Short mmCIF file of C-alpha atoms in Angstrom, two decimals:
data_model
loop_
_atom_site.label_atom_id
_atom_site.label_comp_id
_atom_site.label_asym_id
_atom_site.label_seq_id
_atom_site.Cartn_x
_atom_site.Cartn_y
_atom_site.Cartn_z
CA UNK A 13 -5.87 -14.69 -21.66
CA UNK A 14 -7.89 -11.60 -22.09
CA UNK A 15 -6.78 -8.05 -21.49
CA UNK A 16 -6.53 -7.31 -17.72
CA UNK A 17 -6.43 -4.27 -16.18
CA UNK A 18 -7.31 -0.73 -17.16
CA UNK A 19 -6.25 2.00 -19.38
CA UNK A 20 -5.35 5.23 -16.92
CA UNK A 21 -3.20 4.68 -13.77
CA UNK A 22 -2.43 7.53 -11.47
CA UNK A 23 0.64 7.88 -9.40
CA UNK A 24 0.33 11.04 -7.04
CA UNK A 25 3.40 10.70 -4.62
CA UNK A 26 6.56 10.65 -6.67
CA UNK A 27 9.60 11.88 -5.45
CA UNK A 28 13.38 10.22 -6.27
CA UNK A 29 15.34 10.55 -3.35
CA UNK A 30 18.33 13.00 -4.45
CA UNK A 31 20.49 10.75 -2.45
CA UNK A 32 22.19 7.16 -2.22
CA UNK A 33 24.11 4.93 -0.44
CA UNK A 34 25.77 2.28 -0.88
CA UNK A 35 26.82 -0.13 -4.40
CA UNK A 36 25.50 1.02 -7.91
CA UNK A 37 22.66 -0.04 -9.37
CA UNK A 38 21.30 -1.94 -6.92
CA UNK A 39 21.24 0.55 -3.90
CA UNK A 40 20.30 3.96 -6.16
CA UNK A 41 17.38 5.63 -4.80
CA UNK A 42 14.50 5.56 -7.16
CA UNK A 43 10.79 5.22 -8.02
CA UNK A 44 10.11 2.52 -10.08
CA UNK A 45 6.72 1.20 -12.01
CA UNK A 46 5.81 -2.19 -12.94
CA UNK A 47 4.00 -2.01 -16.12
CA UNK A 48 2.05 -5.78 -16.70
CA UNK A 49 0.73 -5.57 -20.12
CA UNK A 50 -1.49 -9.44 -20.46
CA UNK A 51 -3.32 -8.81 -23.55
CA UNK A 52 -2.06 -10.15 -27.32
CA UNK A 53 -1.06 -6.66 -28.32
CA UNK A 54 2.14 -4.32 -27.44
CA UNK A 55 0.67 -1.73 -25.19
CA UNK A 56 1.42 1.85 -26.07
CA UNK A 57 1.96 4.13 -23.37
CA UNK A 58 1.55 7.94 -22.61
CA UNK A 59 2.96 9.23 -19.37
CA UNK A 60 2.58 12.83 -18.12
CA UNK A 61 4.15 14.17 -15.41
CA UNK A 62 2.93 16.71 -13.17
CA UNK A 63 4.81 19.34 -10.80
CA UNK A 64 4.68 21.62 -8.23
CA UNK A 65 5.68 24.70 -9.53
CA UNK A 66 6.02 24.08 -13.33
CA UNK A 67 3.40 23.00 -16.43
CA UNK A 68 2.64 19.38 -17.11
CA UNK A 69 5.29 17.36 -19.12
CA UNK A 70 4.78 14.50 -21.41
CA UNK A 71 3.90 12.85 -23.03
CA UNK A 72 6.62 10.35 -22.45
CA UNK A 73 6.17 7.42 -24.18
CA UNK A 74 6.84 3.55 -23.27
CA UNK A 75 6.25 0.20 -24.57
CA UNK A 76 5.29 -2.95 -23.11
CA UNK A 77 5.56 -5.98 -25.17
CA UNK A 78 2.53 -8.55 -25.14
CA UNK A 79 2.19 -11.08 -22.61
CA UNK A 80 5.50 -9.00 -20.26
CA UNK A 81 6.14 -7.17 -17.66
CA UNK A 82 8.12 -4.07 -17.66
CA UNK A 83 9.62 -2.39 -14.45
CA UNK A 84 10.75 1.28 -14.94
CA UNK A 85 12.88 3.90 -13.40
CA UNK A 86 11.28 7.15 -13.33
CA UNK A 87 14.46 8.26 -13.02
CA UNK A 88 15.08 6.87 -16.51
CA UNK A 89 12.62 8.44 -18.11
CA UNK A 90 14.78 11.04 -20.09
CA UNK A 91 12.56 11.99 -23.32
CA UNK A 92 11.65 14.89 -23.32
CA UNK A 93 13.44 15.85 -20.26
CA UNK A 94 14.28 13.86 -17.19
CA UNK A 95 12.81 14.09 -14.14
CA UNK A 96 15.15 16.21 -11.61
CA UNK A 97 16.12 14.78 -8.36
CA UNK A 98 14.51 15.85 -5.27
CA UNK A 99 10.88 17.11 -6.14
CA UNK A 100 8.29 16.34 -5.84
CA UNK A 101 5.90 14.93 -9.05
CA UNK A 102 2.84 12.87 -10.32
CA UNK A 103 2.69 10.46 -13.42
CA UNK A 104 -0.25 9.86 -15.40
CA UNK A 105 -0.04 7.03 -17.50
CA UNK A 106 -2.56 6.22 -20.36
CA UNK A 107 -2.35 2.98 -22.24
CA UNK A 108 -4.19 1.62 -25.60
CA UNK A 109 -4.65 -1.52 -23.91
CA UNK A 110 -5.38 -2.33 -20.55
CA UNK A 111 -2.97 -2.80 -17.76
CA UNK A 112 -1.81 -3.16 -13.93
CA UNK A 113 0.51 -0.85 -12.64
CA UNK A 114 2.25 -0.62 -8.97
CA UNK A 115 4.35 1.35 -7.77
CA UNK A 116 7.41 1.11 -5.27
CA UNK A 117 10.25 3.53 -4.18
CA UNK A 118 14.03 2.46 -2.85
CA UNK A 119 15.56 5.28 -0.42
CA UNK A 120 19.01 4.69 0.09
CA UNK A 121 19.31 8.39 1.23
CA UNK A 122 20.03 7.89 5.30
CA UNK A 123 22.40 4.78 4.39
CA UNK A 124 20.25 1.81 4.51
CA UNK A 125 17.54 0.64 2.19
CA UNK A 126 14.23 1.84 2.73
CA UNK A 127 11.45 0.55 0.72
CA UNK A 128 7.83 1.37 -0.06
CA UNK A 129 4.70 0.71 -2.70
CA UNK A 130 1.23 0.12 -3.70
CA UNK A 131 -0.94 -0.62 -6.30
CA UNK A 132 -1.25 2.64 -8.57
CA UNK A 133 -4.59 4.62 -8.13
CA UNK A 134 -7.01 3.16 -11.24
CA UNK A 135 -9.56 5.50 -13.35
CA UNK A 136 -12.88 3.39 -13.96
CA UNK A 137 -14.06 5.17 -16.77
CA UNK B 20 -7.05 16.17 -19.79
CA UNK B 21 -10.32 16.33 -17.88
CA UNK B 22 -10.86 16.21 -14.59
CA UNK B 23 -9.62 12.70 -12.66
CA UNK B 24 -9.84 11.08 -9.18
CA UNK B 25 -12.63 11.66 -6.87
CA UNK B 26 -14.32 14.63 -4.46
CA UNK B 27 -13.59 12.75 -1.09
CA UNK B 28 -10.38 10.85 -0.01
CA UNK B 29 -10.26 9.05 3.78
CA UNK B 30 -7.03 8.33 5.46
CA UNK B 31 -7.88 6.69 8.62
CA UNK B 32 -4.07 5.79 9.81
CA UNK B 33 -2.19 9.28 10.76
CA UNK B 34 -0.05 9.41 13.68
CA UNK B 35 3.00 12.10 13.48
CA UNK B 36 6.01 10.30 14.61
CA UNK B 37 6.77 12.77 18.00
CA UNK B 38 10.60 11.84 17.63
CA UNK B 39 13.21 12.63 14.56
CA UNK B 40 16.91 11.93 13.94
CA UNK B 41 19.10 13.33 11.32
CA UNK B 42 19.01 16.62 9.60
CA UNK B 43 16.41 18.73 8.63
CA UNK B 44 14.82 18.95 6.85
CA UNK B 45 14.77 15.76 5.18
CA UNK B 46 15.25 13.32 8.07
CA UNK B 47 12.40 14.79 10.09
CA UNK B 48 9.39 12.56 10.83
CA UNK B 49 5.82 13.43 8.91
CA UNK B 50 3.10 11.64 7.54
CA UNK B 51 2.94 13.61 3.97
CA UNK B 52 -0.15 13.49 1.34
CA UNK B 53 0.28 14.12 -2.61
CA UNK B 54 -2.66 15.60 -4.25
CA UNK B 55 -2.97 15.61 -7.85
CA UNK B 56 -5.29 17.79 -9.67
CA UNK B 57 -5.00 17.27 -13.30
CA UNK B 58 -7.91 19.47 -13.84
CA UNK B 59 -8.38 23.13 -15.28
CA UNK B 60 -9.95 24.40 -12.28
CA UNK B 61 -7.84 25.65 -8.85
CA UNK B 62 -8.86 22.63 -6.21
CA UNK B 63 -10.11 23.76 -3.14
CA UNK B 64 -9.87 20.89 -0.17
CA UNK B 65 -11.25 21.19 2.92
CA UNK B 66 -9.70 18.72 5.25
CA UNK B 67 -11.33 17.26 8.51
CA UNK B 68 -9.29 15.44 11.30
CA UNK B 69 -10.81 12.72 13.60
CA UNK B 70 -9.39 12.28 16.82
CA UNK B 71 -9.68 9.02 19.30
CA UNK B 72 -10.99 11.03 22.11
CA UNK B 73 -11.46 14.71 20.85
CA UNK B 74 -13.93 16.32 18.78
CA UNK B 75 -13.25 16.18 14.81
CA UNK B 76 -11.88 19.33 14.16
CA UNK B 77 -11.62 21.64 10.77
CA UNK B 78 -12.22 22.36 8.32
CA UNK B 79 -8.55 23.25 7.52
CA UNK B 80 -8.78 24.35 3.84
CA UNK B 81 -5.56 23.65 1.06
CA UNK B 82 -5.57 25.03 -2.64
CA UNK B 83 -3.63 23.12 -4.76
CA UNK B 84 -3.29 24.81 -8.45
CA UNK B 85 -5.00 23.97 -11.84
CA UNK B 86 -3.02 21.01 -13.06
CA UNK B 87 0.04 20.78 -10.32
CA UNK B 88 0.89 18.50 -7.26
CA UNK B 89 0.75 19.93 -4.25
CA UNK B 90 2.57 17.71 -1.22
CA UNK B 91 1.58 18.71 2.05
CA UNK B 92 3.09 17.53 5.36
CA UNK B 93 0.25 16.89 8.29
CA UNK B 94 2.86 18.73 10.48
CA UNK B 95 2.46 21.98 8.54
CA UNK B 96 -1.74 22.07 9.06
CA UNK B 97 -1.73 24.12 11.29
CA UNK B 98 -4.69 26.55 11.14
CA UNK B 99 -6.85 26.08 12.86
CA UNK B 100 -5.20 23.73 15.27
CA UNK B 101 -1.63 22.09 14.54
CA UNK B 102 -2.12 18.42 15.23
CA UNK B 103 -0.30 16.99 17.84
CA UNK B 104 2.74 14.89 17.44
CA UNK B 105 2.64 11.00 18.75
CA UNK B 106 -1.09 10.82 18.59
CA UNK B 107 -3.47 9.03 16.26
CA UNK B 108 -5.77 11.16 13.89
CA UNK B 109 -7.53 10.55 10.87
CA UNK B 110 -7.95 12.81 7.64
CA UNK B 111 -11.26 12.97 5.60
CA UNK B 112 -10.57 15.43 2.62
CA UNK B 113 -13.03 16.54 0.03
CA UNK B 114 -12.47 18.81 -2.81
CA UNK B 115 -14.55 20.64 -4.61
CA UNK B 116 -12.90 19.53 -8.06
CA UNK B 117 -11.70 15.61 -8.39
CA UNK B 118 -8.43 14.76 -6.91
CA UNK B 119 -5.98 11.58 -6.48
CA UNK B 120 -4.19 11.35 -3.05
CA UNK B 121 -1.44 9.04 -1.75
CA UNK B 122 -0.40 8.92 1.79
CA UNK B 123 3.36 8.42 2.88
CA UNK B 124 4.94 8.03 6.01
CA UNK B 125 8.84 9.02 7.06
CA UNK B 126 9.99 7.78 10.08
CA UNK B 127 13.26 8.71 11.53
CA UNK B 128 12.27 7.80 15.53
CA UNK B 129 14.74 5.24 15.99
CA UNK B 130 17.71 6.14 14.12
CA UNK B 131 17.04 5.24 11.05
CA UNK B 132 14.92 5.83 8.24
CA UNK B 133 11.81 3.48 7.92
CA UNK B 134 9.28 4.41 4.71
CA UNK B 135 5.80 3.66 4.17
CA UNK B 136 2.78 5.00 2.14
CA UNK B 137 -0.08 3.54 0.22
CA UNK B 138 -3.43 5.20 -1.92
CA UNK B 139 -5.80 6.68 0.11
CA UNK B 140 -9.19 5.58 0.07
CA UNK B 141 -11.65 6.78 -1.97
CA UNK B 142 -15.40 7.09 -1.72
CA UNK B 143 -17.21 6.40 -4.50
CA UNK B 144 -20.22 8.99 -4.14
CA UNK C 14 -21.43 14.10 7.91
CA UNK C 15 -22.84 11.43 6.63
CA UNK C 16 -21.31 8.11 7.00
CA UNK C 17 -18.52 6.75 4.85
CA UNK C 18 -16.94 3.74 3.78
CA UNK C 19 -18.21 0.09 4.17
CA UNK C 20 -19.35 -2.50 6.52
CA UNK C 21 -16.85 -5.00 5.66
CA UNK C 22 -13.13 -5.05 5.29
CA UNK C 23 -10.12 -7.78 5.21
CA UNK C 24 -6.33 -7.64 5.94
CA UNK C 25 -5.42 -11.33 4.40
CA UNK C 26 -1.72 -10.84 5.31
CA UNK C 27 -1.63 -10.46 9.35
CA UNK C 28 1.66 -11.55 11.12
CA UNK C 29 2.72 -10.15 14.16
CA UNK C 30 6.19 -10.39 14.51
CA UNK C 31 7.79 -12.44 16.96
CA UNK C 32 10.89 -10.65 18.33
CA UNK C 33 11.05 -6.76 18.99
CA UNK C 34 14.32 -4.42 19.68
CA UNK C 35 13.95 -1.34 21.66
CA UNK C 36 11.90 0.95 24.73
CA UNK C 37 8.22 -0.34 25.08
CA UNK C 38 5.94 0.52 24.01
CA UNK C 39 7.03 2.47 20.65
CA UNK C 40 9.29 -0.26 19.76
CA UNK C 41 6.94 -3.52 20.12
CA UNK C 42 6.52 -5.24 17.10
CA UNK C 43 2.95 -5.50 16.54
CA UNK C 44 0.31 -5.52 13.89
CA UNK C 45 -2.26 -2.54 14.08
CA UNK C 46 -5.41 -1.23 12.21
CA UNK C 47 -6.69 2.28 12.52
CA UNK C 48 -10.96 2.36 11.83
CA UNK C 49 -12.60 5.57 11.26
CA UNK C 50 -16.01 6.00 12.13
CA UNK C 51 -17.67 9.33 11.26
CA UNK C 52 -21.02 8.03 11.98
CA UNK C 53 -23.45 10.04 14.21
CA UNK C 54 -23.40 6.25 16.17
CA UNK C 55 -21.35 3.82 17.54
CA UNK C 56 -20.03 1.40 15.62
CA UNK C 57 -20.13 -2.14 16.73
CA UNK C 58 -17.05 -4.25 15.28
CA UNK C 59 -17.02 -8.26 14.78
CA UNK C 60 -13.56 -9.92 14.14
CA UNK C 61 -12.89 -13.21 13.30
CA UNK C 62 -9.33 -14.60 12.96
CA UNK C 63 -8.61 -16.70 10.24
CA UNK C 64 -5.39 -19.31 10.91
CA UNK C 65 -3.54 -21.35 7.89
CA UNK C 66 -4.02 -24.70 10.74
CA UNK C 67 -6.52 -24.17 13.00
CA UNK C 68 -10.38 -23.24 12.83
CA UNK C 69 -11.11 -19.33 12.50
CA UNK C 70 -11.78 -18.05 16.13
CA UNK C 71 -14.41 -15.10 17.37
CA UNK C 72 -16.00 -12.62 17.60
CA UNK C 73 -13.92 -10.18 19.39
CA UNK C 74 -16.18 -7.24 19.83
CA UNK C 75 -14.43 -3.63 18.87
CA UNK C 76 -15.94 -0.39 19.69
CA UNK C 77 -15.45 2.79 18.03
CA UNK C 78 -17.00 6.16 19.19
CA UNK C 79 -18.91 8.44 17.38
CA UNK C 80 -17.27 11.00 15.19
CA UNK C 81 -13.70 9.02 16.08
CA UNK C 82 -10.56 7.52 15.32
CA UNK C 83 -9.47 4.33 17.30
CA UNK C 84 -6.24 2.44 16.35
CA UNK C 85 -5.90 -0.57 17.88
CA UNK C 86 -2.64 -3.57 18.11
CA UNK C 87 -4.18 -6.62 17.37
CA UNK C 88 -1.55 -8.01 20.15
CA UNK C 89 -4.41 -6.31 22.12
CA UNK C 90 -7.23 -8.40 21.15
CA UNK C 91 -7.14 -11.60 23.94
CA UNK C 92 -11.23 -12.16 24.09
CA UNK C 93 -11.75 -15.06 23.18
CA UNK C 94 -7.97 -15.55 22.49
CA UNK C 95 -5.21 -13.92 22.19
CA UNK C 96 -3.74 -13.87 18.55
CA UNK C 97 -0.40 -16.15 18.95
CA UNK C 98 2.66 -14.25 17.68
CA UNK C 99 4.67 -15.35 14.57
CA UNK C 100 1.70 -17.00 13.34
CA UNK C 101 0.02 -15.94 9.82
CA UNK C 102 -3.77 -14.91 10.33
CA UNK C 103 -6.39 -12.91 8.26
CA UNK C 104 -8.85 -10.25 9.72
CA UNK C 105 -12.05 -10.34 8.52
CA UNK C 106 -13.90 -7.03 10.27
CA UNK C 107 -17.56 -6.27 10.22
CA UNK C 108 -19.51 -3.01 11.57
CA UNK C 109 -23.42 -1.96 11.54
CA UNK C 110 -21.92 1.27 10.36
CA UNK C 111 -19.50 1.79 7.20
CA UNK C 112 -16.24 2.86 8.92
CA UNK C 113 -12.80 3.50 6.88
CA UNK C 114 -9.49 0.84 7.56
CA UNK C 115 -5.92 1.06 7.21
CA UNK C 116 -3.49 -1.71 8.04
CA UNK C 117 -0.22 -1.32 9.56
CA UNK C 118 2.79 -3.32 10.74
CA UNK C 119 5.46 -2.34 12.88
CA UNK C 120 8.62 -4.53 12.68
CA UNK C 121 11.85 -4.52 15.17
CA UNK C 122 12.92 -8.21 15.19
CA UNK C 123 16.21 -7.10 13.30
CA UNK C 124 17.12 -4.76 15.60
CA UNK C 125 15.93 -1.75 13.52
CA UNK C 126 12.28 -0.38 12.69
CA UNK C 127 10.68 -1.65 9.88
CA UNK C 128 7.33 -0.35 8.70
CA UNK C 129 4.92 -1.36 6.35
CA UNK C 130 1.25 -0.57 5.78
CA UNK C 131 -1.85 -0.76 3.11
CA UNK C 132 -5.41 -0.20 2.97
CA UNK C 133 -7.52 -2.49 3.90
CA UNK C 134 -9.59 -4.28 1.83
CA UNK C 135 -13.61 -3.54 1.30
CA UNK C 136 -15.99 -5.75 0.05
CA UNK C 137 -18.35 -3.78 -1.90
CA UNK C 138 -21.42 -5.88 -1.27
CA UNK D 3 -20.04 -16.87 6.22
CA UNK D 4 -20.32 -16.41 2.29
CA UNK D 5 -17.28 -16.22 0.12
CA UNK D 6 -15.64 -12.86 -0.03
CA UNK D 7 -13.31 -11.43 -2.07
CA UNK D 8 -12.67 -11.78 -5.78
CA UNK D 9 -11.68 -14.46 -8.67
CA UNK D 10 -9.13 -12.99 -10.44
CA UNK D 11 -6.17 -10.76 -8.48
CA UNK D 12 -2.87 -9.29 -10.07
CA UNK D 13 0.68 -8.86 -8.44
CA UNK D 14 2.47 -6.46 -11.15
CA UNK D 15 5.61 -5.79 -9.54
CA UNK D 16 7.30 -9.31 -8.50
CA UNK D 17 11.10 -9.43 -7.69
CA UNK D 18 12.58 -11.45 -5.22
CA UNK D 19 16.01 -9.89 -3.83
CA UNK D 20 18.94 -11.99 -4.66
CA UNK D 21 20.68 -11.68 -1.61
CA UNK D 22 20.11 -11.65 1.84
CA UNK D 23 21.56 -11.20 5.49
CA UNK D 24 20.62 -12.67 9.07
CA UNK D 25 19.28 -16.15 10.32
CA UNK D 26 17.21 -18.32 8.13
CA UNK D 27 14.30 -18.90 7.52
CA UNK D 28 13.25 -15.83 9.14
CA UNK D 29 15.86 -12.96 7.05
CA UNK D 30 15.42 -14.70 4.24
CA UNK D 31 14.64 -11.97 1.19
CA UNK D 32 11.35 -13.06 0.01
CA UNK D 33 8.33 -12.02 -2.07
CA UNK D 34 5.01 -13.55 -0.26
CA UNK D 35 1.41 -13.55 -1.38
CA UNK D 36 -1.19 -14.14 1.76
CA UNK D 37 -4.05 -15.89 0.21
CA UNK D 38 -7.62 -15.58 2.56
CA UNK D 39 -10.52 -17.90 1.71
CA UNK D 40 -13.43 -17.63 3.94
CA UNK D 41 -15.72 -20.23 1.73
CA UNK D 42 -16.57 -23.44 2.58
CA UNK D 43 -15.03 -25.02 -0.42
CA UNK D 44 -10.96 -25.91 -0.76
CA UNK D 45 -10.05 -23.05 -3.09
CA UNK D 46 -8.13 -24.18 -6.40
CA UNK D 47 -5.85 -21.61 -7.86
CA UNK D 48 -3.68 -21.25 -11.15
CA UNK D 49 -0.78 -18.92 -10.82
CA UNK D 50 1.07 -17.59 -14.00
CA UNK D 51 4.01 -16.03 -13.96
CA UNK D 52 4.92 -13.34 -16.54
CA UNK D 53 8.46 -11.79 -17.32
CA UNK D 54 10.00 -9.18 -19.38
CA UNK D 55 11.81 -11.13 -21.46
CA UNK D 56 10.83 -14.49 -21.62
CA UNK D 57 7.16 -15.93 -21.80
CA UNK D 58 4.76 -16.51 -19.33
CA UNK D 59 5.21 -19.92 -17.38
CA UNK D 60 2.29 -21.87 -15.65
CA UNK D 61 -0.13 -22.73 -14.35
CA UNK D 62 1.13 -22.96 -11.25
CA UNK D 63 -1.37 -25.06 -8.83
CA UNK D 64 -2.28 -24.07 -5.52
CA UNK D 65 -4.60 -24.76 -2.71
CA UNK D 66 -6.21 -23.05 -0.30
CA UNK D 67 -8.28 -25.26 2.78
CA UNK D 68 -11.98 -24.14 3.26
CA UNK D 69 -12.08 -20.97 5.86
CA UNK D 70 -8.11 -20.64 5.81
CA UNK D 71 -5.35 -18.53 4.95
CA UNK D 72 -2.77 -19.63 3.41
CA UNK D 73 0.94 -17.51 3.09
CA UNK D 74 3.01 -18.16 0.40
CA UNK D 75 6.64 -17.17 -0.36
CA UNK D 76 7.09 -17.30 -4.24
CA UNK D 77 10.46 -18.08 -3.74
CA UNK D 78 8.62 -21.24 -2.82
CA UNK D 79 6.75 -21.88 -5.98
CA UNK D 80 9.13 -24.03 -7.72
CA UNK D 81 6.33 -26.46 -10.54
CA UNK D 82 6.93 -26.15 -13.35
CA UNK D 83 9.92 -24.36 -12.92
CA UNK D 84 11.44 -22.10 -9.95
CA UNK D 85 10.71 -18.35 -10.53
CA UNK D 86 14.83 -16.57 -10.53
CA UNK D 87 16.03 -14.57 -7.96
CA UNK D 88 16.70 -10.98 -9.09
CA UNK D 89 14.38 -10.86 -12.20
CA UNK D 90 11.41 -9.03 -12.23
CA UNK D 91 7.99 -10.72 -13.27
CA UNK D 92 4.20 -10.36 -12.28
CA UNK D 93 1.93 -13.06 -10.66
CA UNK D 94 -1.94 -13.52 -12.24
CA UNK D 95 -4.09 -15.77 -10.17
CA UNK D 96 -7.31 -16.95 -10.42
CA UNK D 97 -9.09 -19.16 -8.44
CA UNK D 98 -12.58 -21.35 -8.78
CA UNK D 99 -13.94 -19.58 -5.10
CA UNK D 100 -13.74 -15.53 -4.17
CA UNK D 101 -10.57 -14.92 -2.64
CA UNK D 102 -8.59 -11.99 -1.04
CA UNK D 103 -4.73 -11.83 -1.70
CA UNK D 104 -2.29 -9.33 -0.17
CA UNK D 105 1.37 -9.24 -0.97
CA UNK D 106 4.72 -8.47 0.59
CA UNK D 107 8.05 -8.18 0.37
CA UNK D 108 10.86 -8.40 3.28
CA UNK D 109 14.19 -7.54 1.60
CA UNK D 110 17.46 -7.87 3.89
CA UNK D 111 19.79 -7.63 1.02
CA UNK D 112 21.59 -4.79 2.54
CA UNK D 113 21.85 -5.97 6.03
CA UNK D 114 18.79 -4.58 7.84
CA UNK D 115 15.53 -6.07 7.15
CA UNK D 116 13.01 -3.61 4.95
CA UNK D 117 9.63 -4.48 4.05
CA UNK D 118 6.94 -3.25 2.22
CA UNK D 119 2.90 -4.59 1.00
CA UNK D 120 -0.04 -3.17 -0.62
CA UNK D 121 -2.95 -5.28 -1.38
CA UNK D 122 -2.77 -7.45 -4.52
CA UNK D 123 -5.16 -5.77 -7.80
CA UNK D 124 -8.74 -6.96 -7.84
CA UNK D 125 -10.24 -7.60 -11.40
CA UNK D 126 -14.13 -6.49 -10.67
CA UNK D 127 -15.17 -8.55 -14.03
#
């Protein structure tokens, strides 16, 4: 199969709920991308993440082996700093090869499971 | 990083939750947006609500910084009218530089929390 | 303002679910879309209601005013038939003026709210 | 009515929740795809499945009845091989008429019922 997908996804509305509830890992609050990389090559990733109140950070960089899927944690992105608890951000992801990304939060904050997502905003050009 | 997103963003589905449990601030009900401007230049929205049997009424206007997120809750636009709580509106938003926007939902009306959110829709003139 | 959006939009994925919890009318269950019409005109909605067993059923006319927001349960929609509960159907919506949709869902069968919600999907044709 | 909808649609972020709480079938934790075809031609599609750390498995076959909608659960999709509880993957599918897919997820692993959707990623090409 082809390449799928495109090479610049934008996720405005992050936020990791400084809070959880409830057993570890499973019920830890977090945003979480699902990076689906279809082409013959590893994609190479470049995330940057925006704030508030402070300058751009990034790049962060991830890899997605060919023909996988890879779900991350924002709040495991560590390199070169990790994204703090409780404010608010934006990620920017470029790729060298074209893929899908969504997006979904757990908030285990108010002591049950909450859970939201969508598809990750896609650049044409 | 040039400019990314689009000058107009639609978000037909608003309706402010009129009841909240838990502590504030963080358990009070809001329908948020996250506005990303990657670009070099301050963003300046003007924001238009719809009503189901009022007048539209705005523009309210937001800045949101040269390369920053800026999350707003609808509950906090008030100038020049705050919208009412419990009552359907939609929000057209265009911005003078490109922008990506993603609409969330928090709400705490029946004891607990219940999430939702999802891109906003984008025009593409 | 000139018009936005599109003249044709689909939510694949309608359910409404079949128990509720809670004070009517906040905490029915029900299935809703929200269409935004910032026409100058009316806009004149067609529906038809695709089942996974049964022929596709309508039109059920929808009007939205001019310059307006109107949200509407699709538990609401009984001309030519009302849309049996706890039974999967698709919305296939159609307007002589572009108009804006979101989706949303509303769940209390398990005795708390659940809530859920996407754009809908335009056909760019 | 013509066909609507696209060929190709992507599901990135797959994971069915291992456990779950309440009365089958209806607390079941599940990952479902709704699946709209509004031609007037059976709709044929091929489902792969891709992981993180195993290769992609498929095709899996499925069917979709002339101006139907069909809802799927993945958990469901068992030829050639059942896709594991608690492992993330992605779903590709393609199909031989335009389609429209939107996904879900109801997740009652931690004793309430919390659900989320977004529609699936079109592939314009």
């Amino acid at each position: 199969m082809e390449a799928l997908g495109k090479n610049m996804w934008i996720v405005p509305g992050g936020h990791i709920p400084a809070k959880s509830n409830g057993h570890e890992p499973e019920m830890v609050s977090n945003d979480k991308m699902s990076v689906l990389n279809v082409s013959q090559e590893e994609a190479d990733l470049n995330i940057t993440i925006y704030y508030g109140d402070d300058a751009p950070l990034g790049p962060y960089n991830l890899k997605v082996e060919a023909r996988r899927v890879r779900k991350v944690r924002f709040n495991d992105l560590i390199d070169p700093r990790a994204i703090p608890l409780g404010k608010d951000y934006s990620a920017v992801i470029s790729s060298n090869v074209p893929v899908v990304i969504q997006f979904s939060r757990l908030d285990s904050s108010h002591s049950h499971k909450a859970i939201t997502g969508t598809m990750a905003y896609s650049e044409s050009s």
